[in-house]
Every structure is written in C-alpha cells, then in structure tokens.
Tab-separated table of C-alpha atoms in Angstrom:
chain	number	residue	atom	x	y	z
M	1281	MET	CA	-10.930	-12.890	1.569
M	1282	ARG	CA	-7.612	-14.318	0.302
M	1283	ARG	CA	-8.113	-16.467	-2.796
M	1284	PRO	CA	-5.770	-19.069	-4.351
M	1285	PRO	CA	-3.862	-18.007	-7.472
M	1286	ALA	CA	-5.573	-18.472	-10.824
M	1287	PRO	CA	-4.792	-21.814	-12.493
M	1288	LEU	CA	-1.886	-21.729	-14.926
M	1289	SER	CA	-1.926	-23.084	-18.449
M	1290	ASP	CA	-0.801	-26.697	-18.787
M	1291	PRO	CA	2.582	-26.657	-20.614
M	1292	THR	CA	2.143	-30.298	-21.591
M	1293	THR	CA	-0.823	-29.403	-23.782
M	1294	ASP	CA	-0.281	-25.709	-24.499
M	1295	PRO	CA	3.000	-25.053	-26.368
M	1296	ASP	CA	2.523	-21.281	-26.185
M	1297	ALA	CA	2.381	-21.528	-22.394
M	1298	ALA	CA	5.403	-23.826	-22.213
M	1299	ARG	CA	7.834	-21.515	-24.011
M	1300	PRO	CA	7.388	-18.480	-21.685
M	1301	ARG	CA	7.619	-20.776	-18.664
M	1302	ARG	CA	10.916	-22.251	-19.903
M	1303	ARG	CA	12.261	-18.770	-20.576
M	1304	ARG	CA	11.175	-17.659	-17.104
M	1305	ARG	CA	12.928	-20.672	-15.563
M	1306	ARG	CA	16.102	-19.797	-17.477
M	1307	VAL	CA	15.958	-16.166	-16.327
M	1308	ILE	CA	15.328	-17.092	-12.696
M	1309	GLY	CA	18.031	-19.720	-12.885
M	1310	TRP	CA	20.494	-17.196	-14.307
M	1311	ILE	CA	19.714	-14.661	-11.592
M	1312	SER	CA	20.063	-17.334	-8.902
M	1313	ALA	CA	23.404	-18.444	-10.325
M	1314	VAL	CA	24.698	-14.874	-10.362
M	1315	VAL	CA	23.586	-14.246	-6.785
M	1316	VAL	CA	25.129	-17.527	-5.577
M	1317	ALA	CA	28.385	-16.807	-7.419
M	1318	ALA	CA	28.486	-13.307	-5.995
M	1319	LEU	CA	27.933	-14.557	-2.458
M	1320	VAL	CA	30.655	-17.142	-2.894
M	1321	ALA	CA	32.959	-14.448	-4.217
M	1322	THR	CA	32.344	-12.262	-1.174
M	1323	GLY	CA	33.000	-15.237	1.093
M	1324	VAL	CA	31.174	-17.170	3.772
M	1325	ILE	CA	32.166	-14.573	6.361
M	1326	ALA	CA	30.399	-11.878	4.336
M	1327	VAL	CA	27.227	-13.967	4.183
M	1328	ALA	CA	27.329	-14.455	7.943
M	1329	GLN	CA	27.848	-10.703	8.340
M	1330	LEU	CA	24.782	-9.943	6.220
M	1331	GLN	CA	22.642	-12.421	8.141
M	1332	GLY	CA	23.862	-10.918	11.414
M	1333	ASN	CA	22.852	-7.453	10.208
M	1334	ILE	CA	19.168	-8.324	10.049
M	1335	THR	CA	17.052	-7.270	13.023
M	1336	THR	CA	13.598	-8.772	13.565
M	1337	ALA	CA	10.556	-7.597	15.490
M	1338	PRO	CA	7.081	-9.135	15.908
M	1339	LEU	CA	4.543	-8.624	13.151
M	1340	ARG	CA	1.689	-8.661	15.676
M	1341	GLY	CA	1.259	-8.485	19.401
M	1342	ASP	CA	0.487	-12.213	19.511
M	1343	ALA	CA	3.821	-13.886	18.739
M	1344	ALA	CA	1.997	-17.145	18.005
M	1345	ASP	CA	0.299	-15.414	15.087
M	1346	GLU	CA	3.509	-15.049	13.057
M	1347	PRO	CA	2.688	-16.215	9.508
M	1348	GLU	CA	4.829	-18.335	7.247
M	1349	LEU	CA	5.990	-16.812	3.986
M	1350	ALA	CA	2.764	-16.506	1.982
M	1351	VAL	CA	2.624	-17.934	-1.535
M	1352	GLY	CA	-0.392	-16.040	-2.864
M	1353	ASP	CA	-0.729	-12.283	-3.042
M	1354	LEU	CA	1.374	-10.403	-0.498
M	1355	ASN	CA	0.766	-7.180	1.401
M	1356	ILE	CA	3.936	-5.621	2.788
M	1357	LEU	CA	4.058	-2.482	4.934
M	1358	LEU	CA	7.161	-0.382	4.220
M	1359	LEU	CA	8.068	1.978	7.058
M	1360	GLY	CA	10.577	4.811	6.777
M	1361	SER	CA	11.551	5.585	10.373
M	1362	ASP	CA	12.550	9.063	11.561
M	1363	SER	CA	14.435	7.618	14.542
M	1364	ARG	CA	17.559	9.639	15.435
M	1365	ALA	CA	19.155	6.696	17.282
M	1366	LEU	CA	21.746	6.389	14.526
M	1367	ALA	CA	25.497	6.101	14.121
M	1368	SER	CA	25.594	9.536	12.490
M	1369	ASP	CA	24.659	12.666	14.425
M	1370	GLY	CA	23.670	14.590	11.310
M	1371	PHE	CA	19.924	13.960	11.660
M	1372	GLY	CA	19.291	15.790	14.919
M	1373	GLU	CA	19.341	14.872	18.576
M	1374	ASP	CA	17.960	11.495	19.588
M	1375	GLU	CA	15.049	12.239	21.925
M	1376	GLY	CA	13.999	8.604	22.203
M	1377	GLY	CA	10.821	8.847	20.098
M	1378	GLU	CA	10.110	7.356	16.701
M	1379	ARG	CA	7.572	8.147	14.002
M	1380	ALA	CA	6.964	6.804	10.519
M	1381	ASP	CA	8.360	9.437	8.175
M	1382	ALA	CA	7.011	7.499	5.192
M	1383	MET	CA	4.554	4.618	4.910
M	1384	VAL	CA	3.783	2.510	1.849
M	1385	LEU	CA	1.366	-0.418	1.688
M	1386	ALA	CA	2.785	-2.524	-1.162
M	1387	HIS	CA	0.636	-5.243	-2.743
M	1388	ILE	CA	2.238	-7.971	-4.878
M	1389	SER	CA	-0.353	-9.806	-6.952
M	1390	SER	CA	-0.710	-13.566	-6.583
M	1391	ASP	CA	0.762	-14.140	-10.057
M	1392	SER	CA	3.642	-11.691	-9.424
M	1393	THR	CA	2.725	-9.570	-12.447
M	1394	ARG	CA	1.679	-6.401	-10.625
M	1395	ILE	CA	2.763	-4.266	-7.672
M	1396	ASP	CA	0.471	-1.542	-6.343
M	1397	ALA	CA	2.235	0.638	-3.773
M	1398	VAL	CA	-0.156	2.895	-1.841
M	1399	GLN	CA	1.446	5.828	-0.037
M	1400	LEU	CA	-0.189	6.506	3.324
M	1401	PRO	CA	0.059	10.163	4.421
M	1402	ARG	CA	1.658	10.337	7.851
M	1403	ASP	CA	-0.734	13.127	8.900
M	1404	THR	CA	-3.773	10.848	8.511
M	1405	LEU	CA	-6.048	11.131	11.558
M	1406	MET	CA	-7.795	7.974	12.735
M	1407	THR	CA	-8.779	5.948	15.774
M	1408	LEU	CA	-5.600	4.019	16.487
M	1409	PRO	CA	-6.135	0.498	17.873
M	1410	ALA	CA	-4.670	-0.620	21.195
M	1411	CYS	CA	-1.318	-2.425	20.928
M	1412	ASP	CA	0.328	-5.009	23.152
M	1413	ASP	CA	3.863	-4.398	24.376
M	1414	THR	CA	6.252	-5.904	21.811
M	1415	GLY	CA	9.327	-4.159	23.218
M	1416	SER	CA	8.379	-0.500	22.835
M	1417	GLY	CA	5.654	-0.218	25.456
M	1418	GLU	CA	1.906	-0.789	25.515
M	1419	PHE	CA	-0.526	1.552	23.769
M	1420	ARG	CA	-4.128	1.877	24.913
M	1421	GLY	CA	-5.352	3.249	21.594
M	1422	GLY	CA	-7.213	6.442	20.775
M	1423	GLU	CA	-7.383	9.301	18.295
M	1424	GLY	CA	-4.058	10.162	16.700
M	1425	MET	CA	-1.975	10.449	13.554
M	1426	LEU	CA	-1.137	7.273	11.671
M	1427	ASN	CA	2.620	7.854	11.849
M	1428	SER	CA	2.620	7.980	15.662
M	1429	ALA	CA	1.858	4.246	15.985
M	1430	LEU	CA	5.488	3.364	15.219
M	1431	GLU	CA	6.501	4.770	18.613
M	1432	TYR	CA	5.114	1.534	20.064
M	1433	GLY	CA	6.890	-0.704	17.574
M	1434	PRO	CA	6.301	-1.925	13.989
M	1435	ALA	CA	3.534	-4.289	15.177
M	1436	CYS	CA	1.551	-1.247	16.286
M	1437	SER	CA	1.990	0.359	12.860
M	1438	VAL	CA	0.822	-2.891	11.279
M	1439	ALA	CA	-2.293	-2.895	13.487
M	1440	ALA	CA	-3.009	0.765	12.657
M	1441	VAL	CA	-2.695	0.285	8.892
M	1442	GLU	CA	-4.851	-2.843	9.031
M	1443	ALA	CA	-7.506	-0.862	10.926
M	1444	LEU	CA	-7.317	1.978	8.388
M	1445	SER	CA	-7.347	-0.173	5.265
M	1446	GLY	CA	-9.077	-3.429	6.171
M	1447	VAL	CA	-6.164	-5.177	4.403
M	1448	ARG	CA	-4.318	-7.947	6.254
M	1449	ILE	CA	-0.561	-7.324	6.233
M	1450	ASP	CA	1.754	-10.285	5.667
M	1451	HIS	CA	5.122	-8.633	6.336
M	1452	PHE	CA	6.738	-5.321	7.236
M	1453	VAL	CA	10.105	-3.740	6.425
M	1454	ARG	CA	11.345	-0.817	8.514
M	1455	LEU	CA	14.284	1.246	7.193
M	1456	ASP	CA	15.905	4.261	8.896
M	1457	PHE	CA	17.539	7.344	7.366
M	1458	GLU	CA	21.025	5.831	7.203
M	1459	GLY	CA	19.695	2.688	5.523
M	1460	PHE	CA	17.921	4.708	2.845
M	1461	ILE	CA	21.035	6.794	2.136
M	1462	GLY	CA	23.213	3.692	2.016
M	1463	MET	CA	20.823	1.928	-0.352
M	1464	VAL	CA	20.836	4.829	-2.842
M	1465	ASP	CA	24.617	5.244	-2.614
M	1466	ALA	CA	25.125	1.505	-3.150
M	1467	LEU	CA	23.173	1.881	-6.406
M	1468	GLY	CA	25.616	4.586	-7.462
M	1469	GLY	CA	22.994	7.304	-6.959
M	1470	ILE	CA	19.704	7.823	-8.788
M	1471	GLU	CA	18.501	10.021	-11.644
M	1472	VAL	CA	15.791	12.613	-10.953
M	1473	CYS	CA	14.340	15.550	-12.836
M	1474	LEU	CA	13.040	18.729	-11.160
M	1475	PRO	CA	10.880	21.392	-12.865
M	1476	GLU	CA	12.430	24.043	-10.596
M	1477	ALA	CA	15.306	24.436	-8.162
M	1478	LEU	CA	14.611	23.353	-4.576
M	1479	GLN	CA	16.264	24.557	-1.380
M	1480	ASP	CA	15.320	23.551	2.160
M	1481	GLY	CA	17.780	24.220	4.964
M	1482	GLN	CA	15.871	22.085	7.449
M	1483	ALA	CA	16.011	19.041	5.154
M	1484	ARG	CA	19.546	19.928	3.952
M	1485	LEU	CA	18.240	20.044	0.383
M	1486	ASP	CA	19.890	22.075	-2.384
M	1487	LEU	CA	19.141	20.925	-5.929
M	1488	PRO	CA	19.014	22.810	-9.251
M	1489	ALA	CA	16.250	22.461	-11.811
M	1490	GLY	CA	16.427	19.837	-14.542
M	1491	PRO	CA	17.683	16.260	-14.880
M	1492	GLN	CA	20.506	15.270	-12.560
M	1493	SER	CA	22.128	12.420	-10.641
M	1494	ILE	CA	21.913	12.615	-6.858
M	1495	GLY	CA	23.357	10.599	-3.997
M	1496	GLY	CA	21.675	9.183	-0.922
M	1497	ASP	CA	21.816	12.396	1.160
M	1498	GLN	CA	20.002	14.493	-1.418
M	1499	ALA	CA	17.612	11.670	-2.329
M	1500	LEU	CA	16.529	11.495	1.312
M	1501	ALA	CA	16.233	15.277	1.515
M	1502	LEU	CA	14.129	15.359	-1.672
M	1503	ALA	CA	11.796	12.665	-0.327
M	1504	ARG	CA	11.415	14.426	3.048
M	1505	THR	CA	11.223	18.128	2.167
M	1506	ARG	CA	8.075	20.093	2.874
M	1507	TYR	CA	9.379	23.616	3.254
M	1508	ALA	CA	10.767	23.747	-0.301
M	1509	LEU	CA	7.207	23.284	-1.591
M	1510	ALA	CA	4.654	26.049	-1.988
M	1511	GLU	CA	1.974	24.031	-0.157
M	1512	GLY	CA	4.370	23.026	2.617
M	1513	SER	CA	2.244	19.972	3.436
M	1514	ASP	CA	2.789	16.270	3.925
M	1515	ILE	CA	0.494	15.542	0.955
M	1516	ALA	CA	2.513	17.829	-1.343
M	1517	ARG	CA	5.783	16.004	-0.678
M	1518	LEU	CA	4.310	12.617	-1.604
M	1519	GLY	CA	4.765	13.518	-5.277
M	1520	HIS	CA	8.515	13.805	-4.694
M	1521	GLN	CA	8.466	10.492	-2.885
M	1522	GLN	CA	6.849	8.901	-5.932
M	1523	MET	CA	9.638	10.313	-8.122
M	1524	VAL	CA	12.373	9.068	-5.787
M	1525	LEU	CA	10.825	5.602	-5.480
M	1526	SER	CA	10.417	5.375	-9.263
M	1527	ALA	CA	14.041	6.454	-9.725
M	1528	ILE	CA	15.213	3.733	-7.313
M	1529	VAL	CA	13.232	1.065	-9.179
M	1530	GLN	CA	14.595	2.265	-12.527
M	1531	LYS	CA	18.198	2.368	-11.313
M	1532	ALA	CA	18.006	-1.014	-9.563
M	1533	THR	CA	16.610	-2.529	-12.766
M	1534	LYS	CA	19.145	-0.954	-15.095
M	1535	SER	CA	22.256	-1.080	-12.910
M	1536	ASP	CA	24.753	-3.932	-12.695
M	1537	VAL	CA	24.420	-4.401	-8.937
M	1538	LEU	CA	23.466	-8.068	-9.270
M	1539	VAL	CA	26.399	-8.962	-11.496
M	1540	ARG	CA	29.167	-7.210	-9.552
M	1541	PRO	CA	29.946	-8.887	-6.202
M	1542	ASP	CA	31.486	-5.721	-4.739
M	1543	ARG	CA	28.358	-3.686	-5.458
M	1544	LEU	CA	26.027	-6.514	-4.468
M	1545	TYR	CA	27.638	-6.865	-1.062
M	1546	GLY	CA	27.632	-3.085	-0.495
M	1547	PHE	CA	24.000	-2.888	-1.504
M	1548	LEU	CA	22.912	-5.747	0.753
M	1549	ASP	CA	25.077	-4.526	3.635
M	1550	ALA	CA	23.630	-1.002	3.425
M	1551	ILE	CA	20.056	-2.291	3.519
M	1552	THR	CA	20.333	-5.093	6.061
M	1553	SER	CA	22.377	-3.085	8.569
M	1554	SER	CA	19.608	-0.502	8.931
M	1555	MET	CA	16.574	-2.727	8.425
M	1556	THR	CA	14.078	-4.346	10.769
M	1557	VAL	CA	11.708	-7.009	9.430
M	1558	ASP	CA	9.192	-9.477	10.815
M	1559	PRO	CA	10.398	-13.048	11.504
M	1560	GLY	CA	8.869	-14.242	8.229
M	1561	LEU	CA	11.522	-12.196	6.388
M	1562	GLY	CA	14.277	-12.724	8.940
M	1563	GLY	CA	16.588	-14.866	6.807
M	1564	LEU	CA	18.586	-14.029	3.683
M	1565	THR	CA	16.757	-16.821	1.855
M	1566	ASP	CA	13.409	-15.277	2.829
M	1567	LEU	CA	14.493	-11.884	1.507
M	1568	ALA	CA	15.910	-13.510	-1.623
M	1569	GLY	CA	12.575	-15.237	-2.258
M	1570	LEU	CA	10.753	-11.937	-1.928
M	1571	ALA	CA	13.287	-10.215	-4.193
M	1572	ALA	CA	12.774	-12.913	-6.831
M	1573	ARG	CA	9.033	-12.225	-6.871
M	1574	VAL	CA	9.574	-8.494	-7.142
M	1575	ALA	CA	12.122	-8.945	-9.923
M	1576	ASN	CA	9.493	-10.723	-12.040
M	1577	VAL	CA	7.276	-7.636	-12.141
M	1578	PRO	CA	7.914	-5.306	-15.117
M	1579	MET	CA	8.437	-1.627	-14.287
M	1580	SER	CA	5.321	-0.706	-16.253
M	1581	SER	CA	3.281	-2.782	-13.788
M	1582	VAL	CA	4.693	-1.121	-10.659
M	1583	THR	CA	2.330	1.700	-9.716
M	1584	PHE	CA	2.669	4.216	-6.901
M	1585	VAL	CA	-0.660	5.648	-5.701
M	1586	THR	CA	-1.239	8.263	-3.014
M	1587	MET	CA	-4.137	7.406	-0.703
M	1588	PRO	CA	-6.997	9.839	-1.490
M	1589	THR	CA	-7.693	12.144	1.452
M	1590	THR	CA	-9.666	15.171	2.485
M	1591	GLU	CA	-9.209	17.762	5.211
M	1592	ALA	CA	-9.943	16.353	8.655
M	1593	PRO	CA	-13.094	17.948	10.132
M	1594	GLN	CA	-11.442	18.320	13.545
M	1595	ASP	CA	-8.114	19.716	12.288
M	1596	ARG	CA	-7.580	21.482	8.968
M	1597	ASN	CA	-3.845	20.637	9.129
M	1598	ARG	CA	-4.564	16.904	9.134
M	1599	VAL	CA	-6.313	14.567	6.681
M	1600	VAL	CA	-8.689	11.611	6.705
M	1601	ALA	CA	-9.191	8.851	4.140
M	1602	THR	CA	-11.999	9.262	1.594
M	1603	ALA	CA	-14.425	6.824	-0.033
M	1604	ASP	CA	-11.984	6.518	-2.960
M	1605	ALA	CA	-9.354	5.283	-0.495
M	1606	ASP	CA	-11.765	2.538	0.584
M	1607	VAL	CA	-12.126	1.472	-3.052
M	1608	ILE	CA	-8.337	1.283	-3.449
M	1609	PHE	CA	-7.929	-0.754	-0.272
M	1610	ARG	CA	-10.662	-3.156	-1.363
M	1611	ALA	CA	-8.819	-3.688	-4.663
M	1612	LEU	CA	-5.723	-4.704	-2.693
M	1613	ALA	CA	-7.752	-7.064	-0.505
M	1614	ASP	CA	-9.399	-8.613	-3.581
M	1615	ASP	CA	-6.076	-8.829	-5.469
M	1616	VAL	CA	-7.460	-6.939	-8.471
M	1617	PRO	CA	-6.009	-3.922	-10.322
M	1618	ILE	CA	-6.828	-0.436	-9.087
M	1619	VAL	CA	-8.893	1.398	-11.713
M	1620	LEU	CA	-7.749	5.028	-11.996
M	1621	THR	CA	-9.382	7.909	-13.826
M	1622	THR	CA	-5.929	8.626	-15.292
M	1623	ASP	CA	-6.255	5.334	-17.182
M	1624	GLY	CA	-9.107	6.867	-19.167
M	1625	ALA	CA	-11.930	5.519	-16.994
M	1626	GLU	CA	-14.503	8.162	-16.166
M	1627	PRO	CA	-16.445	8.160	-12.881
M	1628	ASP	CA	-20.213	8.531	-13.054
M	1629	PRO	CA	-20.983	12.001	-11.620
M	1630	THR	CA	-24.446	10.879	-10.485
M	1631	VAL	CA	-23.152	8.055	-8.253
M	1632	ARG	CA	-23.735	8.489	-4.473
M	1633	THR	CA	-25.709	11.725	-4.841
M	1634	ALA	CA	-29.203	10.457	-3.914
M	1635	PRO	CA	-30.115	9.982	-0.224
M	1636	VAL	CA	-30.249	6.377	1.034
M	1637	ARG	CA	-32.722	5.072	3.634
M	1638	ILE	CA	-31.920	1.694	5.219
M	1639	LEU	CA	-34.637	-0.559	6.668
M	1640	ASN	CA	-33.852	-3.598	8.802
M	1641	GLY	CA	-36.200	-6.459	8.030
M	1642	ALA	CA	-33.585	-9.158	8.625
M	1643	GLY	CA	-34.326	-9.709	12.283
M	1644	VAL	CA	-30.679	-9.079	13.180
M	1645	ALA	CA	-30.220	-6.381	15.801
M	1646	GLY	CA	-27.924	-3.552	14.723
M	1647	LEU	CA	-27.662	-4.703	11.094
M	1648	ALA	CA	-29.011	-1.448	9.648
M	1649	ALA	CA	-26.436	0.557	11.631
M	1650	GLN	CA	-23.663	-1.757	10.430
M	1651	VAL	CA	-24.703	-1.442	6.778
M	1652	SER	CA	-25.111	2.311	7.249
M	1653	GLU	CA	-21.512	2.532	8.439
M	1654	ASP	CA	-20.345	0.604	5.362
M	1655	ALA	CA	-22.395	2.802	3.013
M	1656	THR	CA	-21.182	6.007	4.670
M	1657	GLY	CA	-17.603	4.772	4.348
M	1658	PHE	CA	-18.129	4.456	0.602
M	1659	GLY	CA	-19.379	8.044	0.473
M	1660	TYR	CA	-23.174	7.571	0.388
M	1661	ALA	CA	-25.500	9.937	2.236
M	1662	VAL	CA	-27.597	7.818	4.623
M	1663	ALA	CA	-30.792	9.749	5.275
M	1664	GLY	CA	-32.272	7.470	7.928
M	1665	LEU	CA	-32.493	4.070	9.589
M	1666	ALA	CA	-35.578	2.161	10.685
M	1667	ASN	CA	-36.852	-1.294	11.573
M	1668	ALA	CA	-39.280	-3.018	9.235
M	1669	GLU	CA	-41.532	-6.058	9.268
M	1670	PRO	CA	-39.466	-9.237	8.772
M	1671	VAL	CA	-38.913	-10.136	5.115
M	1672	ASP	CA	-37.007	-12.972	3.470
M	1673	ARG	CA	-35.498	-11.102	0.516
M	1674	THR	CA	-33.185	-8.077	0.383
M	1675	THR	CA	-34.353	-5.417	-2.083
M	1676	ILE	CA	-33.230	-2.014	-3.332
M	1677	VAL	CA	-35.825	0.435	-4.615
M	1678	ALA	CA	-34.901	3.722	-6.327
M	1679	ALA	CA	-36.855	6.719	-7.543
M	1680	ASP	CA	-37.290	7.087	-11.300
M	1681	THR	CA	-34.462	9.629	-11.632
M	1682	PRO	CA	-30.948	9.205	-13.100
M	1683	ASP	CA	-29.160	10.046	-9.854
M	1684	ALA	CA	-31.302	7.687	-7.740
M	1685	GLN	CA	-30.935	4.822	-10.234
M	1686	ALA	CA	-27.151	5.319	-10.477
M	1687	THR	CA	-26.792	5.593	-6.698
M	1688	ALA	CA	-28.802	2.411	-6.115
M	1689	THR	CA	-26.820	0.429	-8.713
M	1690	ALA	CA	-23.489	1.569	-7.287
M	1691	LEU	CA	-24.601	0.889	-3.702
M	1692	ALA	CA	-25.604	-2.683	-4.563
M	1693	SER	CA	-22.242	-3.237	-6.240
M	1694	GLU	CA	-20.141	-1.783	-3.435
M	1695	LEU	CA	-22.020	-3.687	-0.740
M	1696	GLY	CA	-21.605	-6.888	-2.753
M	1697	LEU	CA	-25.334	-7.469	-3.326
M	1698	ALA	CA	-26.466	-9.365	-6.432
M	1699	VAL	CA	-29.900	-7.765	-6.498
M	1700	THR	CA	-31.745	-5.954	-9.271
M	1701	VAL	CA	-32.641	-2.327	-8.613
M	1702	GLU	CA	-36.390	-1.828	-8.624
M	1703	THR	CA	-38.116	1.456	-9.472
M	1704	GLY	CA	-40.676	2.714	-6.981
M	1705	ASP	CA	-42.285	5.668	-5.249
M	1706	VAL	CA	-39.471	6.475	-2.788
M	1707	ASP	CA	-37.368	9.513	-1.999
M	1708	GLY	CA	-33.957	8.655	-3.419
M	1709	VAL	CA	-32.975	5.074	-2.565
M	1710	GLU	CA	-34.471	2.612	-0.090
M	1711	LEU	CA	-32.506	-0.482	0.927
M	1712	LEU	CA	-34.565	-3.154	2.701
M	1713	LEU	CA	-32.401	-5.749	4.442
M	1714	GLY	CA	-33.964	-9.208	4.358
M	1715	ALA	CA	-33.221	-12.464	6.140
M	1716	ASP	CA	-30.970	-13.462	3.236
M	1717	TYR	CA	-28.629	-10.484	3.690
M	1718	THR	CA	-25.903	-12.154	5.770
M	1719	ASP	CA	-25.754	-15.283	3.582
M	1720	LEU	CA	-25.926	-13.176	0.433
M	1721	THR	CA	-22.960	-10.988	1.343
M	1722	SER	CA	-20.846	-13.821	2.808
M	1723	GLN	CA	-21.145	-15.697	-0.482
M	1724	LEU	CA	-20.517	-12.722	-2.738
M	1725	ARG	CA	-17.611	-11.245	-0.793
M	1726	ALA	CA	-15.616	-14.377	-1.644
M	1727	THR	CA	-15.318	-12.881	-5.147
M	1728	PRO	CA	-13.943	-9.439	-6.074
M	1729	ALA	CA	-16.440	-6.603	-6.038
M	1730	PRO	CA	-16.694	-4.583	-9.266
M	1731	GLN	CA	-14.182	-1.746	-9.246
M	1732	ARG	CA	-15.110	1.824	-9.970
M	1733	PRO	CA	-12.501	4.335	-11.166
M	1734	VAL	CA	-10.928	6.533	-8.501
M	1735	ASP	CA	-9.166	9.866	-8.788
M	1736	ALA	CA	-5.728	9.577	-7.137
M	1737	VAL	CA	-2.220	10.926	-7.643
M	1738	SER	CA	-0.262	8.089	-9.229
M	1739	ARG	CA	2.857	7.230	-11.191
M	1740	SER	CA	4.080	4.116	-12.965
M	1741	ALA	CA	7.670	3.166	-12.122
M	1742	ASP	CA	8.633	3.358	-15.804
M	1743	THR	CA	7.331	6.923	-16.247
M	1744	ASP	CA	9.891	9.316	-17.732
M	1745	LEU	CA	11.238	11.197	-14.713
M	1746	CYS	CA	11.236	14.439	-16.704
M	1747	ALA	CA	7.624	13.995	-17.827
M	1748	ALA	CA	5.219	16.641	-16.513
C-alpha cells in the first residue's frame, strides 16, 4: 500500500533542519537557472524540437487509468528495446518484432534519498497476463518469457512486470539501441574497467583488459554481450550491465553536461529522439521534474540489484524468480531499503526449513489455499491443507526445535501477522487461520513488513569500477 512521505522537520523551530533545506533550495535553484539559461541559449526552436522528439504510449490498456505525476515514492520501468526499426542498418534486419533487451524496475524513495534499481532477467519464465490492444495488437496471455511482452507494446510489459513483482508501476521509459548509443556519446563516453579482454563478433565487441574510456557503440556491446562470457547466459551479462549503468551515473554526475548548452542539447536530443514514455512523462517539464528528483540522490544511495532467480523447472535455459525476489519486490512496494547479505546482514539458515501445515478455521472458502500460495511464494514448504472448526483467533504453533521455531517466527513476519508463536506437540509448524485473519492482515499490511536479508548480485553506483 502506498503511504504518504514521512513528516519533515519544522524549519521554524529546528535550526539544524532549516540550514540543509536552505542549501537544498539554493542547489535546486542553481540547477534550474543553469537549465533555463542553457535552453534559452539553444533557442526556442531547439526547445520545440526536443518536445517534438518525445513519443508517448499508454501506460496501461485502460487509457482512463493514466496517473498524474506521483509525488510520493515512484516506480519506473526502464525498457531497453531490441527493435531493429532504426535509422541505422547496423543492428540487423528489421523483422517487425520487438523484445525487451534489458529491463530495470527503478524505485525512487518518497524522500528522494534512495534509488533501488532491480534488473529483471529477460529470460524469466512466467504466466504473462492478457493485454489490451494499445497499438501493437492484443495479447491473450499465457506462459512465456518476460521480455516477449514488449512485442505488444510498453503497456503489456508494464502489466507483466506488475504481475511478476506485485509492485504498481507509475511510469515507463523505453529506449532503443540508437538512443542508448547517443546518450553515452553525448556524455563524451564512459569509463569502465575489465578484468580481462572481451571479444564478441555478434555484439561487435572488442575491448582490452583494464581501465578505459569507451563510446556508445562499445558501451552497448558490453551491456549486451553473452558470447564473450564463459557462462554465455543472460544472467551472466547482467553484471556488465551493472558496470555500464554505474559508469553512466558516475559520468553524468561528474561531467559538465548541465553547464554547457551545446552538450546539454546534444544529450537531450539523443535521449528524446529515441525514447518512448507514458503520457505522465510526455512533457519536457515532466522529465525535468523527474530529473530533479533523481539528481537529489547521492551516488552512494543508488543501488543496482539483480533479481534473484533459479533454473526454471520446465526449461533449464530459462529462470524463475525466487523467494528472495519476492522479498526485494515487497521492499519496493513498502518503500523501505532492501537488506542485502553483502551489507553484513546474515540470513538465518534455519528459516523456512520446517514443514508448514495450514488449517482454515476462518470460515472463508479457499483462504487456506490462498495463504498456502503466499507461503510457498516466500519459500516455505507447505505440507498440507485442511479445514478446521471455526475459531476467532489466528494462531501459530511450532514444535520445540530451533528450525520449527525459526520457521514459525519468519512465517508470521512475512505474512504480516502480529501473533506470538506458541510451542506445542506438532510436526514442524501449524498455522490455524481464525476469523480475525482478514482484518488482521489488512491492518498490518498498511505498514512495512520486517525485512530479512537477501543474497543478490548488487552494486552501488559509486563503487570503484576497477574494484573486484
């Protein structure tokens, strides 16, 4: 559930709060003045050209559901399209199809102090939802790879990612190959560091080992290559994507793009001419507002995280999301930081190891199956379901063993239940759903659930690019 931002300190009574706010106003004012001056310098015609570059597409199948620019936390789906319908013919023949070559679910916290960018592997198998025709045809839904949804338009990708993550998406930005290359070139290239030389003829990649500056062509090739990697998989290349994205953030922060009108115009022209956004980001002022929020976030608080996956049971060459992925997505939905094992937090090895039996004493048909699906999604082993005599109170009973006690405590936390684990003569864990279950969870899910540490490949945007 979306919550309002936390209350700010009152600068009229708190002098320590007033000084940072005044400094922040001065910084934002300075940036705004520079941008305005630069736009004036490039001329009104240039501004009209930039606005005319922007292409919009529906965020959802229901056009009436287009949101206004949100003021709390924001979830933005970034789509890197592999469409070959481009001005250049250097990316292969245009066969009319389109897939998402890269997908990132970026979360901006309500106070604009944190960005968590979750990379979504394109080979993720899932049940894709049906999509209305928004200009690219209608899709009836069914089993498929996450990246294939873009063939039916960005709105279909939005629906697929929402179904996968349970996170409501506020905006999307779709960028094609030429736009990515132009963006990097407009920055004057980016700095990367490779532990070994990489060559991939299919991706047109040829880079030596060590630190180096690369242009847009090689940056795109580095982000896309699979065949230059020993694993040759989509998951393996996500590490390179993290490096490239971090390098872009570092260069954009350190470069003088914002203070040089010629570079600013080239940068904006490169992005907007190859970009499709939802109507909520369809104006230069909308994009400027979003950019201002992003600019407030320090590099150390921009984190790239790869969605945890495991081999798909039905296809060893594809992946499915794990219980750790569910924990990450819930952190985005709750607007709380993702807790990573790399931050020094250690997961409890006994959690989710004991079998869980679920009894429905709530008098609500199908409730045990629903809760079982939630528990299984978090990685618990549900050993059985059954109906029970009606009871008023929800309880959790665990055997007097460390693994059962830990499993029961974690299950209560992840289901959002403020109940005390009782010790009893049961095999593993027994969850009895009472008549208070629905009210109990609806009240508690309005507040963030406790986060447990997850093991995921991650990188902070300020990480030394040559660090191991």
